Amino acid sequence: AQTVTQSQPEMSVQEAETVTLSCTYDTSESNYYLFWYKQPPSRQMILVIRQEAYKQQNATENRFSVNFQKAAKSFSLKISDSQLGDTAMYFCAFMPNSGYALNFGKGTSLLVTP
Amino acid sequence: DTGVSQDPRHKITKRGQNVTFRCDPISEHNRLYWYRQTLGQGPEFLTYFQNEAQLEKSRLLSDRFSAERPKGSFSTLEIQRTEQGDSAMYLCASSLRDRLSNTGELFFGEGSRLTVL
C-alpha cells in the first residue's frame, strides 16, 4: 500500500514571497507519478504540477516547481512570488504507473496574505 | 466540452433515505473515478470504471453504495439507507489512459455535497 504524508496542516505566506510545502510518500513501486493538486475554497480541484519518477529533472510550471528526491521519497512544492489567488488547499498525490487511482495526502491549507 | 460536471451540487436528506449523484465526465475520457472527501481530509478513493466496466472498489464502499456507468458515458453513485456518517463531498474525476496518453492526470468535477440529517 502507498501512503502520502503532508506534515504541514496550515501555512501562511505574504504576497510576493516564496513558500515550500512538504510531502513524503511510501511505496515499493519503482515507476510512478507524483502530483500536486490545488483546491480553492468551494471550487474544483485542479492540477498544479506533475512529476514522473523516472525523470531526474525537477518539474516546473511557471511560479511552481518541485524538489523531487526519489531516494528520500520526498516531493516538495515551491511557490515563488506568491499571489492572493494561490490561497487554497494543496494536496500531494501518488499514482503507481501500474495503477489506476490517485492516493492523496491530507492536504496543506495555504493562506496568502497581502 | 467544459469539463467534468456533477449533479446535484448539494443534497440534504434525512437518515434512511436513498440518494443518487450523477457525473458526466469529459467526453473522450475512458476512465471515471468516484472519491469521497470529508472536512479537513484528502479525497479517498471509492471506485473506478474503465469504459463501462467497474474494475475496482474500495473497502470504503459498503453494500449500501452502488455505482454504474452504463455505455461508458455518465456515471451514477447511489447511496441507500443513508447514515449520518455518509455526510461528505463526493467527487467525480475522469482521465484518458491509452497507449498514446498515459499522463495519469485526473480531471475533477466540483463535487456533490451530501448532508444527512
PDB file of N, CA and C in Angstrom, chain B residues 9-105:
ATOM      1  N   ARG B   9     -25.300  19.630  -6.906  1.00  0.00           N
ATOM      2  CA  ARG B   9     -24.129  20.166  -6.203  1.00  0.00           C
ATOM      3  C   ARG B   9     -24.278  20.008  -4.692  1.00  0.00           C
ATOM      4  N   HIS B  10     -25.535  20.105  -4.236  1.00  0.00           N
ATOM      5  CA  HIS B  10     -25.799  19.936  -2.807  1.00  0.00           C
ATOM      6  C   HIS B  10     -27.035  19.078  -2.640  1.00  0.00           C
ATOM      7  N   LYS B  11     -26.997  18.207  -1.640  1.00  0.00           N
ATOM      8  CA  LYS B  11     -28.148  17.365  -1.337  1.00  0.00           C
ATOM      9  C   LYS B  11     -28.254  17.229   0.174  1.00  0.00           C
ATOM     10  N   ILE B  12     -29.447  17.595   0.703  1.00  0.00           N
ATOM     11  CA  ILE B  12     -29.725  17.400   2.121  1.00  0.00           C
ATOM     12  C   ILE B  12     -30.812  16.352   2.220  1.00  0.00           C
ATOM     13  N   THR B  13     -30.584  15.343   3.017  1.00  0.00           N
ATOM     14  CA  THR B  13     -31.543  14.259   3.111  1.00  0.00           C
ATOM     15  C   THR B  13     -31.656  13.788   4.555  1.00  0.00           C
ATOM     16  N   LYS B  14     -32.720  13.067   4.826  1.00  0.00           N
ATOM     17  CA  LYS B  14     -32.899  12.506   6.163  1.00  0.00           C
ATOM     18  C   LYS B  14     -32.300  11.103   6.209  1.00  0.00           C
ATOM     19  N   ARG B  15     -31.822  10.752   7.361  1.00  0.00           N
ATOM     20  CA  ARG B  15     -31.245   9.425   7.561  1.00  0.00           C
ATOM     21  C   ARG B  15     -32.239   8.357   7.111  1.00  0.00           C
ATOM     22  N   GLY B  16     -31.726   7.387   6.384  1.00  0.00           N
ATOM     23  CA  GLY B  16     -32.574   6.297   5.906  1.00  0.00           C
ATOM     24  C   GLY B  16     -33.061   6.456   4.480  1.00  0.00           C
ATOM     25  N   GLN B  17     -32.948   7.683   3.946  1.00  0.00           N
ATOM     26  CA  GLN B  17     -33.382   7.909   2.563  1.00  0.00           C
ATOM     27  C   GLN B  17     -32.281   7.482   1.585  1.00  0.00           C
ATOM     28  N   ASN B  18     -32.682   7.283   0.334  1.00  0.00           N
ATOM     29  CA  ASN B  18     -31.722   6.974  -0.729  1.00  0.00           C
ATOM     30  C   ASN B  18     -31.371   8.246  -1.494  1.00  0.00           C
ATOM     31  N   VAL B  19     -30.135   8.346  -1.938  1.00  0.00           N
ATOM     32  CA  VAL B  19     -29.723   9.484  -2.764  1.00  0.00           C
ATOM     33  C   VAL B  19     -28.921   8.969  -3.957  1.00  0.00           C
ATOM     34  N   THR B  20     -28.983   9.730  -5.036  1.00  0.00           N
ATOM     35  CA  THR B  20     -28.233   9.379  -6.244  1.00  0.00           C
ATOM     36  C   THR B  20     -27.529  10.611  -6.779  1.00  0.00           C
ATOM     37  N   PHE B  21     -26.264  10.445  -7.108  1.00  0.00           N
ATOM     38  CA  PHE B  21     -25.463  11.505  -7.711  1.00  0.00           C
ATOM     39  C   PHE B  21     -25.099  11.103  -9.137  1.00  0.00           C
ATOM     40  N   ARG B  22     -25.014  12.113  -9.983  1.00  0.00           N
ATOM     41  CA  ARG B  22     -24.658  11.862 -11.370  1.00  0.00           C
ATOM     42  C   ARG B  22     -23.365  12.585 -11.713  1.00  0.00           C
ATOM     43  N   CYS B  23     -22.574  11.955 -12.564  1.00  0.00           N
ATOM     44  CA  CYS B  23     -21.323  12.546 -13.042  1.00  0.00           C
ATOM     45  C   CYS B  23     -21.251  12.405 -14.558  1.00  0.00           C
ATOM     46  N   ASP B  24     -20.979  13.512 -15.224  1.00  0.00           N
ATOM     47  CA  ASP B  24     -20.712  13.490 -16.659  1.00  0.00           C
ATOM     48  C   ASP B  24     -19.238  13.808 -16.876  1.00  0.00           C
ATOM     49  N   PRO B  25     -18.463  12.842 -17.332  1.00  0.00           N
ATOM     50  CA  PRO B  25     -17.025  13.065 -17.494  1.00  0.00           C
ATOM     51  C   PRO B  25     -16.725  13.840 -18.772  1.00  0.00           C
ATOM     52  N   ILE B  26     -15.481  14.176 -18.956  1.00  0.00           N
ATOM     53  CA  ILE B  26     -15.017  14.743 -20.216  1.00  0.00           C
ATOM     54  C   ILE B  26     -15.229  13.669 -21.287  1.00  0.00           C
ATOM     55  N   SER B  27     -15.776  14.066 -22.417  1.00  0.00           N
ATOM     56  CA  SER B  27     -16.368  13.101 -23.350  1.00  0.00           C
ATOM     57  C   SER B  27     -15.401  12.028 -23.858  1.00  0.00           C
ATOM     58  N   GLU B  28     -14.161  12.347 -24.093  1.00  0.00           N
ATOM     59  CA  GLU B  28     -13.273  11.327 -24.658  1.00  0.00           C
ATOM     60  C   GLU B  28     -12.546  10.502 -23.597  1.00  0.00           C
ATOM     61  N   HIS B  29     -12.820  10.783 -22.335  1.00  0.00           N
ATOM     62  CA  HIS B  29     -12.121  10.072 -21.263  1.00  0.00           C
ATOM     63  C   HIS B  29     -12.696   8.691 -21.037  1.00  0.00           C
ATOM     64  N   ASN B  30     -11.809   7.695 -20.945  1.00  0.00           N
ATOM     65  CA  ASN B  30     -12.285   6.325 -20.776  1.00  0.00           C
ATOM     66  C   ASN B  30     -12.322   5.884 -19.311  1.00  0.00           C
ATOM     67  N   ARG B  31     -11.665   6.632 -18.436  1.00  0.00           N
ATOM     68  CA  ARG B  31     -11.673   6.242 -17.022  1.00  0.00           C
ATOM     69  C   ARG B  31     -12.479   7.253 -16.214  1.00  0.00           C
ATOM     70  N   LEU B  32     -13.228   6.722 -15.255  1.00  0.00           N
ATOM     71  CA  LEU B  32     -14.055   7.558 -14.382  1.00  0.00           C
ATOM     72  C   LEU B  32     -13.893   7.080 -12.958  1.00  0.00           C
ATOM     73  N   TYR B  33     -13.752   8.038 -12.037  1.00  0.00           N
ATOM     74  CA  TYR B  33     -13.470   7.729 -10.639  1.00  0.00           C
ATOM     75  C   TYR B  33     -14.485   8.418  -9.733  1.00  0.00           C
ATOM     76  N   TRP B  34     -14.778   7.778  -8.615  1.00  0.00           N
ATOM     77  CA  TRP B  34     -15.507   8.414  -7.535  1.00  0.00           C
ATOM     78  C   TRP B  34     -14.601   8.445  -6.297  1.00  0.00           C
ATOM     79  N   TYR B  35     -14.563   9.621  -5.672  1.00  0.00           N
ATOM     80  CA  TYR B  35     -13.836   9.811  -4.434  1.00  0.00           C
ATOM     81  C   TYR B  35     -14.782  10.418  -3.401  1.00  0.00           C
ATOM     82  N   ARG B  36     -14.450  10.231  -2.129  1.00  0.00           N
ATOM     83  CA  ARG B  36     -15.181  10.873  -1.048  1.00  0.00           C
ATOM     84  C   ARG B  36     -14.200  11.740  -0.261  1.00  0.00           C
ATOM     85  N   GLN B  37     -14.659  12.935   0.073  1.00  0.00           N
ATOM     86  CA  GLN B  37     -13.808  13.854   0.830  1.00  0.00           C
ATOM     87  C   GLN B  37     -14.576  14.406   2.019  1.00  0.00           C
ATOM     88  N   THR B  38     -14.061  14.188   3.218  1.00  0.00           N
ATOM     89  CA  THR B  38     -14.651  14.769   4.417  1.00  0.00           C
ATOM     90  C   THR B  38     -13.820  15.974   4.839  1.00  0.00           C
ATOM     91  N   LEU B  39     -14.396  16.791   5.694  1.00  0.00           N
ATOM     92  CA  LEU B  39     -13.784  18.068   6.077  1.00  0.00           C
ATOM     93  C   LEU B  39     -12.386  17.859   6.650  1.00  0.00           C
ATOM     94  N   GLY B  40     -11.429  18.574   6.093  1.00  0.00           N
ATOM     95  CA  GLY B  40     -10.067  18.520   6.600  1.00  0.00           C
ATOM     96  C   GLY B  40      -9.269  17.312   6.158  1.00  0.00           C
ATOM     97  N   GLN B  41      -9.819  16.538   5.244  1.00  0.00           N
ATOM     98  CA  GLN B  41      -9.131  15.337   4.770  1.00  0.00           C
ATOM     99  C   GLN B  41      -8.916  15.395   3.266  1.00  0.00           C
ATOM    100  N   GLY B  42      -7.994  14.584   2.802  1.00  0.00           N
ATOM    101  CA  GLY B  42      -7.815  14.442   1.375  1.00  0.00           C
ATOM    102  C   GLY B  42      -8.867  13.508   0.804  1.00  0.00           C
ATOM    103  N   PRO B  43      -9.066  13.559  -0.500  1.00  0.00           N
ATOM    104  CA  PRO B  43     -10.031  12.642  -1.121  1.00  0.00           C
ATOM    105  C   PRO B  43      -9.629  11.181  -0.922  1.00  0.00           C
ATOM    106  N   GLU B  44     -10.645  10.344  -0.681  1.00  0.00           N
ATOM    107  CA  GLU B  44     -10.420   8.905  -0.521  1.00  0.00           C
ATOM    108  C   GLU B  44     -11.081   8.182  -1.692  1.00  0.00           C
ATOM    109  N   PHE B  45     -10.344   7.272  -2.285  1.00  0.00           N
ATOM    110  CA  PHE B  45     -10.816   6.537  -3.447  1.00  0.00           C
ATOM    111  C   PHE B  45     -11.976   5.624  -3.071  1.00  0.00           C
ATOM    112  N   LEU B  46     -13.025   5.657  -3.904  1.00  0.00           N
ATOM    113  CA  LEU B  46     -14.162   4.755  -3.710  1.00  0.00           C
ATOM    114  C   LEU B  46     -14.210   3.670  -4.778  1.00  0.00           C
ATOM    115  N   THR B  47     -14.200   4.100  -6.064  1.00  0.00           N
ATOM    116  CA  THR B  47     -14.337   3.130  -7.139  1.00  0.00           C
ATOM    117  C   THR B  47     -13.905   3.755  -8.449  1.00  0.00           C
ATOM    118  N   TYR B  48     -13.606   2.888  -9.447  1.00  0.00           N
ATOM    119  CA  TYR B  48     -13.329   3.442 -10.761  1.00  0.00           C
ATOM    120  C   TYR B  48     -13.807   2.523 -11.868  1.00  0.00           C
ATOM    121  N   PHE B  49     -14.063   3.139 -13.018  1.00  0.00           N
ATOM    122  CA  PHE B  49     -14.537   2.455 -14.208  1.00  0.00           C
ATOM    123  C   PHE B  49     -13.555   2.674 -15.346  1.00  0.00           C
ATOM    124  N   GLN B  50     -13.353   1.633 -16.117  1.00  0.00           N
ATOM    125  CA  GLN B  50     -12.708   1.787 -17.413  1.00  0.00           C
ATOM    126  C   GLN B  50     -13.787   1.484 -18.435  1.00  0.00           C
ATOM    127  N   ASN B  51     -14.153   2.513 -19.182  1.00  0.00           N
ATOM    128  CA  ASN B  51     -15.338   2.434 -20.035  1.00  0.00           C
ATOM    129  C   ASN B  51     -16.539   2.050 -19.169  1.00  0.00           C
ATOM    130  N   GLU B  52     -17.269   0.989 -19.489  1.00  0.00           N
ATOM    131  CA  GLU B  52     -18.452   0.663 -18.687  1.00  0.00           C
ATOM    132  C   GLU B  52     -18.145  -0.337 -17.569  1.00  0.00           C
ATOM    133  N   ALA B  53     -16.942  -0.848 -17.519  1.00  0.00           N
ATOM    134  CA  ALA B  53     -16.597  -1.876 -16.540  1.00  0.00           C
ATOM    135  C   ALA B  53     -16.098  -1.261 -15.231  1.00  0.00           C
ATOM    136  N   GLN B  54     -16.712  -1.697 -14.134  1.00  0.00           N
ATOM    137  CA  GLN B  54     -16.255  -1.264 -12.816  1.00  0.00           C
ATOM    138  C   GLN B  54     -15.122  -2.189 -12.399  1.00  0.00           C
ATOM    139  N   LEU B  55     -13.901  -1.677 -12.384  1.00  0.00           N
ATOM    140  CA  LEU B  55     -12.732  -2.522 -12.211  1.00  0.00           C
ATOM    141  C   LEU B  55     -12.207  -2.603 -10.788  1.00  0.00           C
ATOM    142  N   GLU B  56     -12.566  -1.642  -9.961  1.00  0.00           N
ATOM    143  CA  GLU B  56     -12.050  -1.671  -8.597  1.00  0.00           C
ATOM    144  C   GLU B  56     -13.004  -0.954  -7.663  1.00  0.00           C
ATOM    145  N   LYS B  57     -13.172  -1.527  -6.476  1.00  0.00           N
ATOM    146  CA  LYS B  57     -13.981  -0.889  -5.443  1.00  0.00           C
ATOM    147  C   LYS B  57     -13.203  -0.897  -4.135  1.00  0.00           C
ATOM    148  N   SER B  58     -13.192   0.236  -3.466  1.00  0.00           N
ATOM    149  CA  SER B  58     -12.527   0.339  -2.174  1.00  0.00           C
ATOM    150  C   SER B  58     -13.354  -0.361  -1.100  1.00  0.00           C
ATOM    151  N   ARG B  59     -12.660  -0.739  -0.048  1.00  0.00           N
ATOM    152  CA  ARG B  59     -13.384  -1.318   1.096  1.00  0.00           C
ATOM    153  C   ARG B  59     -14.267  -0.271   1.768  1.00  0.00           C
ATOM    154  N   LEU B  60     -14.024   1.028   1.451  1.00  0.00           N
ATOM    155  CA  LEU B  60     -14.881   2.084   1.971  1.00  0.00           C
ATOM    156  C   LEU B  60     -16.282   2.007   1.393  1.00  0.00           C
ATOM    157  N   LEU B  61     -16.405   1.344   0.255  1.00  0.00           N
ATOM    158  CA  LEU B  61     -17.689   1.273  -0.442  1.00  0.00           C
ATOM    159  C   LEU B  61     -18.498   0.113   0.114  1.00  0.00           C
ATOM    160  N   SER B  62     -19.369   0.442   1.092  1.00  0.00           N
ATOM    161  CA  SER B  62     -20.161  -0.617   1.709  1.00  0.00           C
ATOM    162  C   SER B  62     -21.246  -1.092   0.753  1.00  0.00           C
ATOM    163  N   ASP B  63     -21.988  -2.108   1.191  1.00  0.00           N
ATOM    164  CA  ASP B  63     -23.055  -2.672   0.362  1.00  0.00           C
ATOM    165  C   ASP B  63     -24.160  -1.670   0.083  1.00  0.00           C
ATOM    166  N   ARG B  64     -24.222  -0.593   0.856  1.00  0.00           N
ATOM    167  CA  ARG B  64     -25.262   0.420   0.620  1.00  0.00           C
ATOM    168  C   ARG B  64     -24.924   1.322  -0.573  1.00  0.00           C
ATOM    169  N   PHE B  65     -23.692   1.239  -1.019  1.00  0.00           N
ATOM    170  CA  PHE B  65     -23.240   2.076  -2.130  1.00  0.00           C
ATOM    171  C   PHE B  65     -23.224   1.248  -3.414  1.00  0.00           C
ATOM    172  N   SER B  66     -23.699   1.846  -4.483  1.00  0.00           N
ATOM    173  CA  SER B  66     -23.584   1.192  -5.790  1.00  0.00           C
ATOM    174  C   SER B  66     -23.310   2.249  -6.855  1.00  0.00           C
ATOM    175  N   ALA B  67     -22.443   1.901  -7.766  1.00  0.00           N
ATOM    176  CA  ALA B  67     -22.090   2.817  -8.851  1.00  0.00           C
ATOM    177  C   ALA B  67     -22.250   2.107 -10.176  1.00  0.00           C
ATOM    178  N   GLU B  68     -22.667   2.883 -11.176  1.00  0.00           N
ATOM    179  CA  GLU B  68     -22.839   2.345 -12.517  1.00  0.00           C
ATOM    180  C   GLU B  68     -22.298   3.326 -13.532  1.00  0.00           C
ATOM    181  N   ARG B  69     -21.937   2.800 -14.677  1.00  0.00           N
ATOM    182  CA  ARG B  69     -21.537   3.643 -15.795  1.00  0.00           C
ATOM    183  C   ARG B  69     -22.025   2.977 -17.081  1.00  0.00           C
ATOM    184  N   PRO B  70     -23.330   3.067 -17.301  1.00  0.00           N
ATOM    185  CA  PRO B  70     -23.894   2.417 -18.491  1.00  0.00           C
ATOM    186  C   PRO B  70     -23.332   3.032 -19.768  1.00  0.00           C
ATOM    187  N   LYS B  71     -22.977   2.166 -20.707  1.00  0.00           N
ATOM    188  CA  LYS B  71     -22.478   2.594 -22.016  1.00  0.00           C
ATOM    189  C   LYS B  71     -21.185   3.392 -21.926  1.00  0.00           C
ATOM    190  N   GLY B  72     -20.540   3.374 -20.793  1.00  0.00           N
ATOM    191  CA  GLY B  72     -19.252   4.034 -20.687  1.00  0.00           C
ATOM    192  C   GLY B  72     -19.285   5.534 -20.787  1.00  0.00           C
ATOM    193  N   SER B  73     -20.440   6.131 -20.503  1.00  0.00           N
ATOM    194  CA  SER B  73     -20.530   7.593 -20.589  1.00  0.00           C
ATOM    195  C   SER B  73     -20.671   8.166 -19.188  1.00  0.00           C
ATOM    196  N   PHE B  74     -21.859   8.650 -18.822  1.00  0.00           N
ATOM    197  CA  PHE B  74     -22.053   9.217 -17.491  1.00  0.00           C
ATOM    198  C   PHE B  74     -22.058   8.101 -16.458  1.00  0.00           C
ATOM    199  N   SER B  75     -21.934   8.496 -15.191  1.00  0.00           N
ATOM    200  CA  SER B  75     -21.958   7.532 -14.103  1.00  0.00           C
ATOM    201  C   SER B  75     -22.916   8.013 -13.018  1.00  0.00           C
ATOM    202  N   THR B  76     -23.473   7.070 -12.281  1.00  0.00           N
ATOM    203  CA  THR B  76     -24.273   7.392 -11.105  1.00  0.00           C
ATOM    204  C   THR B  76     -23.709   6.682  -9.890  1.00  0.00           C
ATOM    205  N   LEU B  77     -23.810   7.360  -8.761  1.00  0.00           N
ATOM    206  CA  LEU B  77     -23.432   6.797  -7.468  1.00  0.00           C
ATOM    207  C   LEU B  77     -24.659   6.875  -6.583  1.00  0.00           C
ATOM    208  N   GLU B  78     -25.165   5.719  -6.159  1.00  0.00           N
ATOM    209  CA  GLU B  78     -26.345   5.672  -5.310  1.00  0.00           C
ATOM    210  C   GLU B  78     -25.957   5.230  -3.908  1.00  0.00           C
ATOM    211  N   ILE B  79     -26.514   5.905  -2.929  1.00  0.00           N
ATOM    212  CA  ILE B  79     -26.333   5.507  -1.534  1.00  0.00           C
ATOM    213  C   ILE B  79     -27.713   5.164  -0.988  1.00  0.00           C
ATOM    214  N   GLN B  80     -27.875   3.950  -0.546  1.00  0.00           N
ATOM    215  CA  GLN B  80     -29.154   3.524   0.017  1.00  0.00           C
ATOM    216  C   GLN B  80     -29.110   3.612   1.542  1.00  0.00           C
ATOM    217  N   ARG B  81     -30.278   3.892   2.124  1.00  0.00           N
ATOM    218  CA  ARG B  81     -30.406   3.927   3.591  1.00  0.00           C
ATOM    219  C   ARG B  81     -29.290   4.785   4.196  1.00  0.00           C
ATOM    220  N   THR B  82     -29.264   6.049   3.801  1.00  0.00           N
ATOM    221  CA  THR B  82     -28.162   6.919   4.202  1.00  0.00           C
ATOM    222  C   THR B  82     -28.025   7.002   5.722  1.00  0.00           C
ATOM    223  N   GLU B  83     -26.778   7.180   6.151  1.00  0.00           N
ATOM    224  CA  GLU B  83     -26.430   7.351   7.566  1.00  0.00           C
ATOM    225  C   GLU B  83     -25.717   8.687   7.717  1.00  0.00           C
ATOM    226  N   GLN B  84     -25.695   9.193   8.939  1.00  0.00           N
ATOM    227  CA  GLN B  84     -25.047  10.489   9.161  1.00  0.00           C
ATOM    228  C   GLN B  84     -23.569  10.445   8.785  1.00  0.00           C
ATOM    229  N   GLY B  85     -22.944   9.311   8.920  1.00  0.00           N
ATOM    230  CA  GLY B  85     -21.535   9.167   8.549  1.00  0.00           C
ATOM    231  C   GLY B  85     -21.288   9.250   7.055  1.00  0.00           C
ATOM    232  N   ASP B  86     -22.358   9.230   6.266  1.00  0.00           N
ATOM    233  CA  ASP B  86     -22.199   9.365   4.808  1.00  0.00           C
ATOM    234  C   ASP B  86     -22.035  10.823   4.393  1.00  0.00           C
ATOM    235  N   SER B  87     -22.269  11.744   5.316  1.00  0.00           N
ATOM    236  CA  SER B  87     -22.139  13.163   5.001  1.00  0.00           C
ATOM    237  C   SER B  87     -20.717  13.465   4.563  1.00  0.00           C
ATOM    238  N   ALA B  88     -20.578  13.995   3.368  1.00  0.00           N
ATOM    239  CA  ALA B  88     -19.258  14.231   2.777  1.00  0.00           C
ATOM    240  C   ALA B  88     -19.447  14.912   1.438  1.00  0.00           C
ATOM    241  N   MET B  89     -18.308  15.256   0.822  1.00  0.00           N
ATOM    242  CA  MET B  89     -18.308  15.709  -0.560  1.00  0.00           C
ATOM    243  C   MET B  89     -17.964  14.495  -1.415  1.00  0.00           C
ATOM    244  N   TYR B  90     -18.762  14.241  -2.426  1.00  0.00           N
ATOM    245  CA  TYR B  90     -18.492  13.131  -3.336  1.00  0.00           C
ATOM    246  C   TYR B  90     -17.959  13.717  -4.641  1.00  0.00           C
ATOM    247  N   LEU B  91     -16.720  13.371  -4.935  1.00  0.00           N
ATOM    248  CA  LEU B  91     -16.026  13.922  -6.092  1.00  0.00           C
ATOM    249  C   LEU B  91     -15.968  12.894  -7.212  1.00  0.00           C
ATOM    250  N   CYS B  92     -16.206  13.371  -8.413  1.00  0.00           N
ATOM    251  CA  CYS B  92     -16.041  12.545  -9.600  1.00  0.00           C
ATOM    252  C   CYS B  92     -14.847  13.077 -10.386  1.00  0.00           C
ATOM    253  N   ALA B  93     -14.116  12.192 -10.994  1.00  0.00           N
ATOM    254  CA  ALA B  93     -12.976  12.592 -11.820  1.00  0.00           C
ATOM    255  C   ALA B  93     -12.915  11.685 -13.035  1.00  0.00           C
ATOM    256  N   SER B  94     -12.316  12.181 -14.097  1.00  0.00           N
ATOM    257  CA  SER B  94     -12.131  11.346 -15.276  1.00  0.00           C
ATOM    258  C   SER B  94     -10.725  11.522 -15.821  1.00  0.00           C
ATOM    259  N   SER B  95     -10.306  10.544 -16.608  1.00  0.00           N
ATOM    260  CA  SER B  95      -8.984  10.615 -17.219  1.00  0.00           C
ATOM    261  C   SER B  95      -8.986   9.819 -18.507  1.00  0.00           C
ATOM    262  N   LEU B  96      -7.986  10.108 -19.329  1.00  0.00           N
ATOM    263  CA  LEU B  96      -7.783   9.358 -20.561  1.00  0.00           C
ATOM    264  C   LEU B  96      -6.489   8.590 -20.421  1.00  0.00           C
ATOM    265  N   ARG B  97      -6.598   7.312 -20.550  1.00  0.00           N
ATOM    266  CA  ARG B  97      -5.384   6.498 -20.438  1.00  0.00           C
ATOM    267  C   ARG B  97      -5.400   5.447 -21.534  1.00  0.00           C
ATOM    268  N   ASP B  98      -4.483   5.598 -22.481  1.00  0.00           N
ATOM    269  CA  ASP B  98      -4.337   4.602 -23.534  1.00  0.00           C
ATOM    270  C   ASP B  98      -2.872   4.565 -23.950  1.00  0.00           C
ATOM    271  N   ARG B  99      -2.577   3.918 -25.083  1.00  0.00           N
ATOM    272  CA  ARG B  99      -1.176   3.750 -25.486  1.00  0.00           C
ATOM    273  C   ARG B  99      -0.501   5.097 -25.713  1.00  0.00           C
ATOM    274  N   LEU B 100      -1.292   6.065 -26.178  1.00  0.00           N
ATOM    275  CA  LEU B 100      -0.705   7.346 -26.551  1.00  0.00           C
ATOM    276  C   LEU B 100      -0.766   8.368 -25.430  1.00  0.00           C
ATOM    277  N   SER B 101      -1.652   8.164 -24.489  1.00  0.00           N
ATOM    278  CA  SER B 101      -1.825   9.164 -23.436  1.00  0.00           C
ATOM    279  C   SER B 101      -1.775   8.470 -22.098  1.00  0.00           C
ATOM    280  N   ASN B 102      -0.731   8.674 -21.367  1.00  0.00           N
ATOM    281  CA  ASN B 102      -0.566   7.985 -20.083  1.00  0.00           C
ATOM    282  C   ASN B 102      -0.042   8.951 -19.034  1.00  0.00           C
ATOM    283  N   THR B 103      -0.643  10.148 -18.982  1.00  0.00           N
ATOM    284  CA  THR B 103      -0.121  11.145 -18.054  1.00  0.00           C
ATOM    285  C   THR B 103      -0.534  10.873 -16.622  1.00  0.00           C
ATOM    286  N   GLY B 104      -1.575  10.099 -16.421  1.00  0.00           N
ATOM    287  CA  GLY B 104      -2.055   9.833 -15.076  1.00  0.00           C
ATOM    288  C   GLY B 104      -2.893  10.951 -14.494  1.00  0.00           C
ATOM    289  N   GLU B 105      -3.051  12.065 -15.227  1.00  0.00           N
ATOM    290  CA  GLU B 105      -3.757  13.209 -14.658  1.00  0.00           C
ATOM    291  C   GLU B 105      -5.251  12.946 -14.582  1.00  0.00           C
TER     292      GLU B 105
END
